[in-house]
XYZ file of C-alpha atoms in Angstrom:
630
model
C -47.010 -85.790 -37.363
C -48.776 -88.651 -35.051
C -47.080 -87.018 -32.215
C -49.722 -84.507 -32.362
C -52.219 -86.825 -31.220
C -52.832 -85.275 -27.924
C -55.446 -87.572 -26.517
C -55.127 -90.743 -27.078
C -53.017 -91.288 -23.824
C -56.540 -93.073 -22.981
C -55.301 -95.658 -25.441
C -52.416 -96.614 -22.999
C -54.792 -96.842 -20.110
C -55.948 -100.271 -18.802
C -59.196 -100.049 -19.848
C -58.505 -99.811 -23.675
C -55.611 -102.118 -23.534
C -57.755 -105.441 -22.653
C -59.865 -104.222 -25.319
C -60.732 -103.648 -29.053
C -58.030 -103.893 -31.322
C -59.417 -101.397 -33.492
C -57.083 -99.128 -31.761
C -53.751 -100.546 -32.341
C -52.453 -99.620 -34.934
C -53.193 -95.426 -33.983
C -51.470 -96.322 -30.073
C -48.540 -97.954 -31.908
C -48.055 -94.913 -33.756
C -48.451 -92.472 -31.260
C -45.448 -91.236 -28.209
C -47.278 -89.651 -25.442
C -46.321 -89.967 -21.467
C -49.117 -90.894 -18.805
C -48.841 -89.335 -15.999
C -49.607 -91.378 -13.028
C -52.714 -91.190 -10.630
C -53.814 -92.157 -7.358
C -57.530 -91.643 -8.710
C -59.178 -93.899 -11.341
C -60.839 -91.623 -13.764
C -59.950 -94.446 -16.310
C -61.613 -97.555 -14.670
C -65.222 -97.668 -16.777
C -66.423 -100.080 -14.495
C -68.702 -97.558 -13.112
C -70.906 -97.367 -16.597
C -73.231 -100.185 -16.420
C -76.468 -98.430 -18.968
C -75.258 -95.890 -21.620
C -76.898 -94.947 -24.714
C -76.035 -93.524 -28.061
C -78.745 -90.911 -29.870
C -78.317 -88.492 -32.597
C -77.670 -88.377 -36.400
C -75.894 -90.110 -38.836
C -72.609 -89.013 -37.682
C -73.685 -91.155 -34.698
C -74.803 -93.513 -36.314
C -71.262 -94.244 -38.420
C -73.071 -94.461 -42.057
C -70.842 -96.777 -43.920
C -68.146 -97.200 -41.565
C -67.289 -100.886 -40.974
C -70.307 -103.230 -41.350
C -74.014 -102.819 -40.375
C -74.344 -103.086 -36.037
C -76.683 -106.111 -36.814
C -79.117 -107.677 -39.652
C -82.410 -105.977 -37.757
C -84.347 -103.640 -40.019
C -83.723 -100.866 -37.580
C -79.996 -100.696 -37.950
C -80.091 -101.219 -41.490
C -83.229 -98.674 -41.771
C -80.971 -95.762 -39.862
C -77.392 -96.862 -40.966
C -75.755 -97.650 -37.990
C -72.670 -99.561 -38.285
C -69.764 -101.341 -36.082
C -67.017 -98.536 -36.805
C -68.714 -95.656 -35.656
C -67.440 -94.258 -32.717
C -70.182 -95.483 -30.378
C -69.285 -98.959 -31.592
C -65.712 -98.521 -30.648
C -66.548 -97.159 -27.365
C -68.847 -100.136 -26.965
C -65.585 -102.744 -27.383
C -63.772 -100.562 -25.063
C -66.442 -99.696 -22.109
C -65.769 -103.351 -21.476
C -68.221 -106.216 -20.393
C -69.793 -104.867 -16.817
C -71.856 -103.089 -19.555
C -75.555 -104.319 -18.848
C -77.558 -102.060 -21.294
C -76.638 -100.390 -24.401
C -79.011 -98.713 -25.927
C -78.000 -97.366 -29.613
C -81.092 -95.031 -31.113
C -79.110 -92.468 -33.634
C -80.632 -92.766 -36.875
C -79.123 -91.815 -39.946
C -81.035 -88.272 -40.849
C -82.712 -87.887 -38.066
C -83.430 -84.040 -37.080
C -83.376 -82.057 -33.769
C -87.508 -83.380 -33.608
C -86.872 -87.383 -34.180
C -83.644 -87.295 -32.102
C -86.270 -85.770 -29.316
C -88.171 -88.916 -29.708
C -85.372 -91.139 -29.828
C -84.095 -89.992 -26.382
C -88.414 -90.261 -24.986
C -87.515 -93.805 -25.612
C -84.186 -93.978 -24.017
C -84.419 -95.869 -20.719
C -83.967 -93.857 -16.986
C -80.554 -94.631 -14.833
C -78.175 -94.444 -18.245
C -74.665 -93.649 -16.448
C -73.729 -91.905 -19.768
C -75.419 -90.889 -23.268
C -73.176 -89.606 -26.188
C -75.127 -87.407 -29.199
C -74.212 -85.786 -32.174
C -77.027 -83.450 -33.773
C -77.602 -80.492 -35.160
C -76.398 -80.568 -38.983
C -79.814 -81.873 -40.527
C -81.536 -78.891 -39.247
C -79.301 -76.994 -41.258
C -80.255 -78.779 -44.417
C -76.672 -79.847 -44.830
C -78.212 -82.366 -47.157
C -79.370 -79.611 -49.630
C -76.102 -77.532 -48.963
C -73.970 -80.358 -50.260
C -76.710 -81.057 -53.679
C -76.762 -77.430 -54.249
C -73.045 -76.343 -53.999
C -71.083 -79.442 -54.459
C -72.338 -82.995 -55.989
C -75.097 -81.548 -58.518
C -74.500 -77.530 -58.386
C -76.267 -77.043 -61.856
C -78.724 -74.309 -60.393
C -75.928 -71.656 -60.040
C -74.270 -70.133 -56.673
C -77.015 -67.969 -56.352
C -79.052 -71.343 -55.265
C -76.362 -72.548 -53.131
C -75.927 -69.352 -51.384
C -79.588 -69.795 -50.887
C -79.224 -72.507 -48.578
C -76.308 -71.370 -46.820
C -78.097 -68.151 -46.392
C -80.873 -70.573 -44.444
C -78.766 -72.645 -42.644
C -76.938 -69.459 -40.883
C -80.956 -68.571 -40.318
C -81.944 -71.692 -38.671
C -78.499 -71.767 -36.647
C -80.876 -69.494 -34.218
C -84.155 -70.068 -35.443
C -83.827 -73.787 -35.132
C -81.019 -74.900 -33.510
C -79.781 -73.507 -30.812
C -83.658 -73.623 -29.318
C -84.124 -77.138 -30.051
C -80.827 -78.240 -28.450
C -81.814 -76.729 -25.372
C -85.228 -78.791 -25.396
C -83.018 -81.957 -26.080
C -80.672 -81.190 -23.352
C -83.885 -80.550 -20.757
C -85.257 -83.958 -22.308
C -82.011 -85.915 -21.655
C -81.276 -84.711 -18.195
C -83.763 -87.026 -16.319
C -82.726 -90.279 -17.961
C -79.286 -89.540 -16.533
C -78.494 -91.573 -13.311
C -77.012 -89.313 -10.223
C -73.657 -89.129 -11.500
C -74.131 -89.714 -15.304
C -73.701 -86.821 -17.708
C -73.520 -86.185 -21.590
C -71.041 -86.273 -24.106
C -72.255 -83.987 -27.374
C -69.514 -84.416 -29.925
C -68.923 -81.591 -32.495
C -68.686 -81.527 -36.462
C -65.097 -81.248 -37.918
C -64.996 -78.648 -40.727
C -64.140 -80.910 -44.938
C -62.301 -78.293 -46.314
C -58.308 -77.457 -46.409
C -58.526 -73.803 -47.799
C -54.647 -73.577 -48.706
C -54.605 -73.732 -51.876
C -56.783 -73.983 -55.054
C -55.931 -77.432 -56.709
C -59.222 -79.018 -55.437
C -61.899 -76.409 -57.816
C -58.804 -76.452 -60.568
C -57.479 -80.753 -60.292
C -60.582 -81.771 -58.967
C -64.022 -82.415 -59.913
C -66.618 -82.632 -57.203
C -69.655 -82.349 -59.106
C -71.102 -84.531 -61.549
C -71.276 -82.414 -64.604
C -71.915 -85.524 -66.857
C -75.408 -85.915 -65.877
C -76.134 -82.599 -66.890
C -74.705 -81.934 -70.854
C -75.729 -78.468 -70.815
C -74.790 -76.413 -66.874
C -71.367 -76.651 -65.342
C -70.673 -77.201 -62.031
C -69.179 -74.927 -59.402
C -65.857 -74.901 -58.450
C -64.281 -75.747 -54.554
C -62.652 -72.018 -54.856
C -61.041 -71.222 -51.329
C -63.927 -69.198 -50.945
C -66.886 -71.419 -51.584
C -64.455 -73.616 -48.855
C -64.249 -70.816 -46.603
C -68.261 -70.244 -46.438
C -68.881 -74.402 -45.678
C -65.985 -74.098 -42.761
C -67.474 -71.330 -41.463
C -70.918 -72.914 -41.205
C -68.982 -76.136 -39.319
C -67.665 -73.331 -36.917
C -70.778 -71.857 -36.453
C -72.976 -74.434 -35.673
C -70.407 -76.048 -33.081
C -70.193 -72.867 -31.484
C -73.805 -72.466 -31.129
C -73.960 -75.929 -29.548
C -71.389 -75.023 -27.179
C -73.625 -71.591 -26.385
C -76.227 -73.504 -25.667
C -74.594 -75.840 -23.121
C -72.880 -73.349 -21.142
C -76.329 -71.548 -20.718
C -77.523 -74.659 -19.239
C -74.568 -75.990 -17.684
C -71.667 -73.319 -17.392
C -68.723 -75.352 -15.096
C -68.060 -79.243 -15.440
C -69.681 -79.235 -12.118
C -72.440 -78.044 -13.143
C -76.024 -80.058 -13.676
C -76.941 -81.468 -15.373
C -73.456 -82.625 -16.356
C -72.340 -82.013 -20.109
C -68.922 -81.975 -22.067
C -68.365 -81.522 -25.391
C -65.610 -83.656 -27.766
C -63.858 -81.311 -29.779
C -61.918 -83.096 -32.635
C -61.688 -80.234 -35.368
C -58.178 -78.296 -34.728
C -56.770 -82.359 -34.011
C -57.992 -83.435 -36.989
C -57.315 -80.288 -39.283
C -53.958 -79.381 -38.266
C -52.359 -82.509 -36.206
C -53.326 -84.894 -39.148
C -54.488 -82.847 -42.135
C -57.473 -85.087 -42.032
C -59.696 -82.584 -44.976
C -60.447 -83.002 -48.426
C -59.004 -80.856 -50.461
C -55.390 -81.165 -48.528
C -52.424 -79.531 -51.061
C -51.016 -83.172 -52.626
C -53.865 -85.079 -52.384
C -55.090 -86.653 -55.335
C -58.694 -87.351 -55.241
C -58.191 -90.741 -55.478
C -60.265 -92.475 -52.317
C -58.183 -94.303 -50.573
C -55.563 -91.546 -51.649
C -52.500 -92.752 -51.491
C -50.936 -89.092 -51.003
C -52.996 -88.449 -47.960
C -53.264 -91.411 -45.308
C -54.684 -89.913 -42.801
C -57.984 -88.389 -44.537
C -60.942 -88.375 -41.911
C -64.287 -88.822 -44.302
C -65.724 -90.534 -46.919
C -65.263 -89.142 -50.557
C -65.962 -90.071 -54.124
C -63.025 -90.106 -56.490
C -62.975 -86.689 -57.391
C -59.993 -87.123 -59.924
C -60.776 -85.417 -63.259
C -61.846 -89.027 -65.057
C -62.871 -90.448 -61.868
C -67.218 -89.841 -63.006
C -66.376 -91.378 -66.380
C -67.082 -95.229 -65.470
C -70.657 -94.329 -63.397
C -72.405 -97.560 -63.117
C -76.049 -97.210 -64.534
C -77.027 -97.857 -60.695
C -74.780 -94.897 -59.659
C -76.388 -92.927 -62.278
C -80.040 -93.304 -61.510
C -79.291 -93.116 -57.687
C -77.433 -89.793 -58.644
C -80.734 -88.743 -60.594
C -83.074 -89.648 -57.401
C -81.159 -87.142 -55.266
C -81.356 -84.630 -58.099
C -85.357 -84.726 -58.246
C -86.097 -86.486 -54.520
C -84.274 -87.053 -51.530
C -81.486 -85.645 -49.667
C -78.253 -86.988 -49.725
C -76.331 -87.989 -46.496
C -78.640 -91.004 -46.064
C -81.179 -88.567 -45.046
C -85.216 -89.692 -45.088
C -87.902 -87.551 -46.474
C -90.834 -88.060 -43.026
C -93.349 -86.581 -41.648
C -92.199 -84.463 -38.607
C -95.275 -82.866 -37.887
C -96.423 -85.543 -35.403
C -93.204 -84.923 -33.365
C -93.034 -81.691 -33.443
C -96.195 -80.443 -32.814
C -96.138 -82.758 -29.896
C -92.777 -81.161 -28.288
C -92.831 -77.213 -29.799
C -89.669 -77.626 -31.421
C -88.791 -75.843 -34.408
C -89.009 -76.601 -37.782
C -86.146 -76.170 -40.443
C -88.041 -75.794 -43.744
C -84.978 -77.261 -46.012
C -85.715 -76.873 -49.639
C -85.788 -80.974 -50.013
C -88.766 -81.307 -47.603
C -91.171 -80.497 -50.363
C -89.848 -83.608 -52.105
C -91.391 -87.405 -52.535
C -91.040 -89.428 -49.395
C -88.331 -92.312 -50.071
C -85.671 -94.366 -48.363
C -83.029 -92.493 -49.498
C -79.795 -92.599 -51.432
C -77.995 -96.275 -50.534
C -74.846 -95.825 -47.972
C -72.216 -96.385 -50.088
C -73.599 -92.305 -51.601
C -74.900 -91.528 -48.261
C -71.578 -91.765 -46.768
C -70.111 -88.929 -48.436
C -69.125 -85.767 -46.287
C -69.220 -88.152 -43.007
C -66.291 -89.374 -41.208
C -65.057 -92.620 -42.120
C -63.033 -95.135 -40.001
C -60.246 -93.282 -39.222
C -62.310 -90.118 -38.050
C -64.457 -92.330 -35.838
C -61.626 -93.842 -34.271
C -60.331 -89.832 -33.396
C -63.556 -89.076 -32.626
C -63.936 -92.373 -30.031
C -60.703 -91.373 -28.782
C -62.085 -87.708 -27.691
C -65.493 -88.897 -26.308
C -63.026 -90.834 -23.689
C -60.731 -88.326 -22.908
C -63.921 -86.328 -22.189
C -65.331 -89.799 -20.360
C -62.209 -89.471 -18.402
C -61.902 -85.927 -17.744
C -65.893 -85.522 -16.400
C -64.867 -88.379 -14.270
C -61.924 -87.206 -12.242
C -64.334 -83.795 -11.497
C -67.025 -86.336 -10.039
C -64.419 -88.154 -8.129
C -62.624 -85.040 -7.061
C -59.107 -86.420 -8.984
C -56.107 -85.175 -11.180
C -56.925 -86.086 -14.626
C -54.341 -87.623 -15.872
C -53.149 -85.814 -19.336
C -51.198 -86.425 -22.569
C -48.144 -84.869 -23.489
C -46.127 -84.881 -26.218
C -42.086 -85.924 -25.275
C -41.030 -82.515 -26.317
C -42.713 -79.847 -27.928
C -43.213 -79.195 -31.598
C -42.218 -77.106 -34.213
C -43.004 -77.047 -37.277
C -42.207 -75.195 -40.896
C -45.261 -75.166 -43.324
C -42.858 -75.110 -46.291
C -41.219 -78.125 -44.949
C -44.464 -79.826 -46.214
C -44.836 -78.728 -49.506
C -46.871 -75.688 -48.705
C -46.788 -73.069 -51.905
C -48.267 -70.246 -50.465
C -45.555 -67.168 -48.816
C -45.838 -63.575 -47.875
C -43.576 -60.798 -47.154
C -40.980 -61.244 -44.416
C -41.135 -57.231 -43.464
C -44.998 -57.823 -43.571
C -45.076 -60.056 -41.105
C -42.280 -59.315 -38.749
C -44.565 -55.817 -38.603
C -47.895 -57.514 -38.297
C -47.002 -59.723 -35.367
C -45.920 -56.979 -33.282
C -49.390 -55.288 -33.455
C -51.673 -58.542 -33.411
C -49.384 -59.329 -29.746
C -50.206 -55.674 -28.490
C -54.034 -55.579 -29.644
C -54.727 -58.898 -28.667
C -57.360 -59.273 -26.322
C -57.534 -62.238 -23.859
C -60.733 -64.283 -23.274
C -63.000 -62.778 -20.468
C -64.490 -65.267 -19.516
C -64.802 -69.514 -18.724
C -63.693 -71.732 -21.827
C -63.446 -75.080 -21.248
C -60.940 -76.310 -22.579
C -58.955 -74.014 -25.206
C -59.572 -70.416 -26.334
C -58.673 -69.995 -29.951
C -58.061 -66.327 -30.932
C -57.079 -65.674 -34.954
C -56.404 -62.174 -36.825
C -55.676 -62.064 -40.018
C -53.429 -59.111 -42.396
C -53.285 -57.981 -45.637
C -56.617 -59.573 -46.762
C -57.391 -60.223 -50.489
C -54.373 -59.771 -51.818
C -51.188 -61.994 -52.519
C -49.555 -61.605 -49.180
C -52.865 -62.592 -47.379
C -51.598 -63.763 -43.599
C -52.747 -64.921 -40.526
C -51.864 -65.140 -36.380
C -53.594 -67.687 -34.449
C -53.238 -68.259 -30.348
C -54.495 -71.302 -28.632
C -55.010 -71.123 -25.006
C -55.444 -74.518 -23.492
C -56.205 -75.616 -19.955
C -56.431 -72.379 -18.348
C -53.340 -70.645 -19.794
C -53.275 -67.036 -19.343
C -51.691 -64.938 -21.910
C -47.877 -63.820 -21.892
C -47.034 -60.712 -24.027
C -43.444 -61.489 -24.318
C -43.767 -65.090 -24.763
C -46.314 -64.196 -27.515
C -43.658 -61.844 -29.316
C -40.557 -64.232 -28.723
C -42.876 -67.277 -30.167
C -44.217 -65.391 -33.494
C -40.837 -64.265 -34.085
C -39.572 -67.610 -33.823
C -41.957 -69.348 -36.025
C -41.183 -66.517 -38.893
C -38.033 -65.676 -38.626
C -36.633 -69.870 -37.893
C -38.428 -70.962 -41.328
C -37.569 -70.162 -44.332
C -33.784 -68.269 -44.182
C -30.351 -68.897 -45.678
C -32.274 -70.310 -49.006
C -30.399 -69.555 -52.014
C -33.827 -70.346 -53.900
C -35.637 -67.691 -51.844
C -32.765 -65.178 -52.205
C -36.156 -62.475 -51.856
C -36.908 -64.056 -48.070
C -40.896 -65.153 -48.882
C -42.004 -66.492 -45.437
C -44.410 -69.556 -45.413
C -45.339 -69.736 -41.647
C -45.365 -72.325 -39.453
C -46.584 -73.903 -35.728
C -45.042 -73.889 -32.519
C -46.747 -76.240 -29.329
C -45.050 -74.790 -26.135
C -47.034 -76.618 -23.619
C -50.378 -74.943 -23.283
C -49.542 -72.799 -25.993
C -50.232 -73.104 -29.801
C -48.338 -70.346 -31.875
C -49.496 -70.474 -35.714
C -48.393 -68.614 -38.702
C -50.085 -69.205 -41.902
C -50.194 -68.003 -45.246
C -53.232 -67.928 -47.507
C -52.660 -65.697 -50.891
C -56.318 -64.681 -52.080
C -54.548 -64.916 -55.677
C -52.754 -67.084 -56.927
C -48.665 -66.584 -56.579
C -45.528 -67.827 -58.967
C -44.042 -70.975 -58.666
C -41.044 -71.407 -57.357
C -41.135 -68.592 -55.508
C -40.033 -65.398 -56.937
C -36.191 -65.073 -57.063
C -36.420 -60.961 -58.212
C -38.583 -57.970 -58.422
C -39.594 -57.381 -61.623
C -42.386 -55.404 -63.511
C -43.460 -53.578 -66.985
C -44.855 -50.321 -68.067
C -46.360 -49.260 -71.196
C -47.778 -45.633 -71.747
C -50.064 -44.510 -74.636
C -50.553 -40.859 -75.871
C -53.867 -39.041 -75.609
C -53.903 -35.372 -76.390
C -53.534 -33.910 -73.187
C -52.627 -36.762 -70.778
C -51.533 -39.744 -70.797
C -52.676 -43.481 -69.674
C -50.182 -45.732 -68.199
C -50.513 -49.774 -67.396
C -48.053 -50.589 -64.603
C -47.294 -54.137 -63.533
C -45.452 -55.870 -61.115
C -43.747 -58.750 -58.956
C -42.533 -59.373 -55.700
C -42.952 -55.511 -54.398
C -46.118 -53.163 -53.723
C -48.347 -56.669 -53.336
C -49.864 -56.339 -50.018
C -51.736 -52.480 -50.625
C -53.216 -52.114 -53.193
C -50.900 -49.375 -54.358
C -51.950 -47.354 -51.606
C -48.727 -46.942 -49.183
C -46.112 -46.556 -51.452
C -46.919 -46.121 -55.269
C -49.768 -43.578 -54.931
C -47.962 -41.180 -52.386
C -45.061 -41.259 -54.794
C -47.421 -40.263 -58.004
C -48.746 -37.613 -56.188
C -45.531 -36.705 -55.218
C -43.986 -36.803 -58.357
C -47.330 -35.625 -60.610
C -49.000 -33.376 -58.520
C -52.748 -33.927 -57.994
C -52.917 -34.633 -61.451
C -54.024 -38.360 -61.714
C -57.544 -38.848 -63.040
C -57.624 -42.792 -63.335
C -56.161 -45.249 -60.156
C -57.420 -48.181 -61.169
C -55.199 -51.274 -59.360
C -56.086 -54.772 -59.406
C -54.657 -57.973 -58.975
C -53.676 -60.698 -61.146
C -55.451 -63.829 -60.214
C -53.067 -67.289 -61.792
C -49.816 -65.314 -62.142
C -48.746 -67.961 -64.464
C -51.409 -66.263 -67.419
C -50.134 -62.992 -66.663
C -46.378 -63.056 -67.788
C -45.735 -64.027 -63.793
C -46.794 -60.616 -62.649
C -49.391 -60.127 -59.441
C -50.635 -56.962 -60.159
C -51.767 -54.396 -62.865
C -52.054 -50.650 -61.783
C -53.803 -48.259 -64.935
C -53.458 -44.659 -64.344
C -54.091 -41.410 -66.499
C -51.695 -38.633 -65.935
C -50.564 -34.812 -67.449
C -48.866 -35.628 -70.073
C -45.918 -33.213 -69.730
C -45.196 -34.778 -66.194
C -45.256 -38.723 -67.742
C -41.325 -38.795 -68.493
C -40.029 -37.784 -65.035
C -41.647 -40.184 -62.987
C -42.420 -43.376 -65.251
C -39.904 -43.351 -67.880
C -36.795 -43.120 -65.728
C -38.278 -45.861 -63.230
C -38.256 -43.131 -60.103
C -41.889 -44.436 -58.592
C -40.874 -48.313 -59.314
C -37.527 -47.829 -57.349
C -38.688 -45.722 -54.780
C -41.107 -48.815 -53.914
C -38.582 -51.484 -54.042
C -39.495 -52.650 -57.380
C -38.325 -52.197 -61.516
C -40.166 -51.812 -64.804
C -37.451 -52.173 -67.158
C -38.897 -48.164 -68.138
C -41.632 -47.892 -70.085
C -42.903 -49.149 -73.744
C -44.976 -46.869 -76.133
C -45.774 -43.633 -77.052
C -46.884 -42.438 -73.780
């Protein structure tokens, strides 16, 4: 799985290896080629002043040790193991000024004022902002650590953060941009690094194994529950906000030739999929360091059922100060009136503003939902690929790129992945998403990502994703040979999956990324099922008659709607009064079944069509006839 890591080729360059160690042990572990060039987009001896401004995923909040002793650090967090502090070992001693201003916190308004104070000339300035004006702080009280208000508070501040994603953001990043432009020297530019999004949404052991919240403190409300939904809504706020950074900067600065000059590090889809770097990964514990999952990218409590049993009475009362007063994430409760009155930026208006003004949870509860070591060493690693790549435009040279010895293919079931789908389903679904797809218009950067997904909300939920990278252009065939690949190579010749469930899978083929994935909205058997199988039970009313219909392994993906209401119809007449089809959520409580179809029919029609198991065999399933009176 370290194969994946496609850019840390840097690692092998000359600048990193007279440097930091830090970054041993991931170079060791990775096989990559460098290709040779004439150019040196890789010599750093050109950055002499560089700063590093933002928020707290800038400044590295508990990652490593504090930078130094000085009030400052420890007053904004900053610490050794972030990423700038990694790129500080590596940049290398010709370094005459380093100027490190992110605060822990800090909004689009102080970050503003941390980069009036920046010095003029810097050669290079890397930032990461944007999630404090998206009260990220109250999102993660409200829904997660102390959810005791109910999901129609956390909803609440979701609901605002999508709002200030416009209101807020994407205006004040603009201002920011415009303010760090003329401390840039002639050939300096800006690296703006990206969020990565916490949550695997495969399966739901994290809101049924885990417990995120903190119920203890509270004897009378329950938490919420990390359901793949309430997951869903936080990634999609992660995606949102890093695509309304990169609007932003393409308004401004649309080709890496543009000025002022301005990339953007991208470490989501590495971390996600190349090292399953979220919480919430199927086999992980909750345990921090989990021992199950080496290769998690952020800081975490221990989220294991009896894991809040032991609080420390410090823990508790610091838990209890972020209930009634601060935000969490190391966040401070100021004044930002006196910015931003001065520079017209917006205002977020989080629901913890109105609070006390404090210092703030310590960093060991700050930390949480920020990357820890490992993540700032990926993170370092694409902030110099980036370095790199900006380079060999200024200098008019190849960049030199990383590339896996071979490319990769993978099987999701392969690594314990539970969650499967109809072979037919898919083998028909990836025919039309390769005929409708639609390629990208216009400039991306560096990959366009296009996803689809089938059969949604129900057990046989599925998805296509295409990744475009370095200016690929899209290949109909290749796209049909490559899906059918990926479904049809997994999975087969199983005698424990005599029924052919598909689990998906990836294929790299260069500048290609060909994904399959399964995500069943409810929950499926385990093992797999082996037969089709179902029950029926009818009950006499006068005139007509009600029937309950259940079943396994066929009719999942339609709610009824393709196969087992044409046939009733057929079979009936247009004598059905009732259709009412749902599905069984934890098949395990329901006998194993997925689905439960009640219908009310003429009674004198009931025998020919239910009895005799016509409609269950004419849609690939049985009932085993039907119980009762009906």
């Amino acid at each position: 799985m370290i194969i994946l890591i496609l850019l840390l080729c840097l690692l092998a360059s000359h600048a990193i290896s007279t440097n930091s160690s830090s970054f041993d042990s991931f170079a060791n572990a990775t096989t990559f080629q460098h290709i040779a060039n004439s150019a040196p987009p890789t010599d750093f001896s050109w950055i002499n002043k560089w700063a590093a401004v933002g928020d707290s995923y800038t400044a590295g909040i508990g990652s490593g040790a504090l930078w130094t002793e000085r009030e400052e650090d420890r007053k904004c967090s900053r610490y050794d193991k972030s990423y700038p502090g990694l790129l500080h070992d590596v940049l290398g001693h010709q370094v005459k000024l380093f100027q490190y201003k992110a605060c822990s916190g800090d909004r689009t308004g102080q970050i503003f004022d941390q980069i009036k104070n920046l010095d003029s000339n810097l050669d290079l300035v890397v930032i990461t902002a944007g999630g404090n004006d998206l009260c990220l702080a109250d999102i993660i009280k409200a829904c997660i650590f102390l959810p005791f208000q109910g999901e129609d508070k956390c909803q609440e501040v979701l609901d605002l953060a999508q709002h200030n994603i416009e209101r807020v953001l994407m205006p004040n990043i603009r201002k920011i941009i415009y303010a760090m432009q003329p401390k840039l020297s002639y050939n300096g530019f800006i690296v703006w690094v990206l969020y990565g999004q916490f949550f695997n949404i495969e399966n739901e052991d994290c809101a049924t194994k885990q417990d995120w919240s903190f119920p203890r403190l509270d004897p009378v409300a329950g938490g919420l529950s990390l359901t793949i939904d309430n997951r869903k809504k936080f990634n999609q706020l992660v995606v949102n906000i890093n695509q309304a950074i990169r609007d932003v900067i393409y308004s401004i600065s649309p080709r890496p030739w543009s000025s002022p000059y301005i990339r953007t590090a991208d470490w989501d889809a590495f971390m996600r999929d190349g090292l399953h770097g979220q919480y919430c990964v199927p086999g992980s514990t909750g345990q921090y360091p989990d021992p199950s999952q080496p290769y998690l990218h952020f800081f975490k409590p221990d989220t294991t059922v009896s894991g809040h049993r032991d609080l420390r009475k410090k823990d508790v009362d610091d838990l209890m100060h972020l209930a009634n007063h601060d935000p969490l994430l190391g966040a401070k409760i100021t004044s930002e009136r006196h910015y931003l009155r001065d520079v017209l930026l917006a205002t977020p208006n989080c629901p913890a503003d109105s609070g006390s003004i404090g210092l703030g949870l310590p960093d060991r509860w700050g930390k949480y939902f920020h990357p820890n070591e490992l993540g700032h060493k990926t993170i370092a690693s694409f902030v110099l690929s980036e370095i790199v790549a900006q380079r060999a435009v200024i200098l008019q040279a190849e960049n030199p790129r990383c590339q896996a010895n071979a490319d990769l293919f993978q099987c999701w079931q392969q690594q314990g992945r539970q969650d499967y789908a109809s072979a037919d389903l898919m083998n028909e679904n990836y025919k039309i998403y390769c005929r409708e797809y639609r390629p990208p218009t216009g400039h991306y950067e560096k990959e366009y990502v296009d996803e689809r997904w089938f059969n949604y909300q129900t057990p046989d939920t599925h998805w296509f994703r295409l990744t475009l990278r370095n200016g690929a252009v899209f290949d109909k065939q290749q796209c049909l040979d490559s899906f059918d690949r990926v479904i049809n190579s997994c999975d087969g010749n199983d005698p424990e999956n005599p029924l052919n469930w598909k689990f998906g899978g990836r294929w790299v083929r260069g500048n290609y990324i060909y994904e399959v994935g399964v995500s069943n909205s409810f929950k499926r058997p385990w093992p797999v099922i082996k037969a089709v199988d179902g029950s029926c039970r009818g009950k006499y009313k006068f005139i007509f008659s009600d029937y309950t219909l259940r079943g396994k392994g066929w009719s999942t993906a339609d709610f009824g709607q393709k196969c087992i209401r044409p046939r009733m119809v057929g079979c009936l007449g247009k004598g059905i009064s009732v259709f009412d089809w749902k599905y069984l959520n934890g098949a395990e409580e329901h006998d194993g079944m997925e689905w439960e179809l009640s219908v009310r029919v003429p009674i004198a029609t009931s025998s020919r069509c239910f009895k005799n198991n016509r409609i269950a065999f004419e849609c690939g399933g049985f009932t085993h006839g039907c119980e009762g009176n009906g």
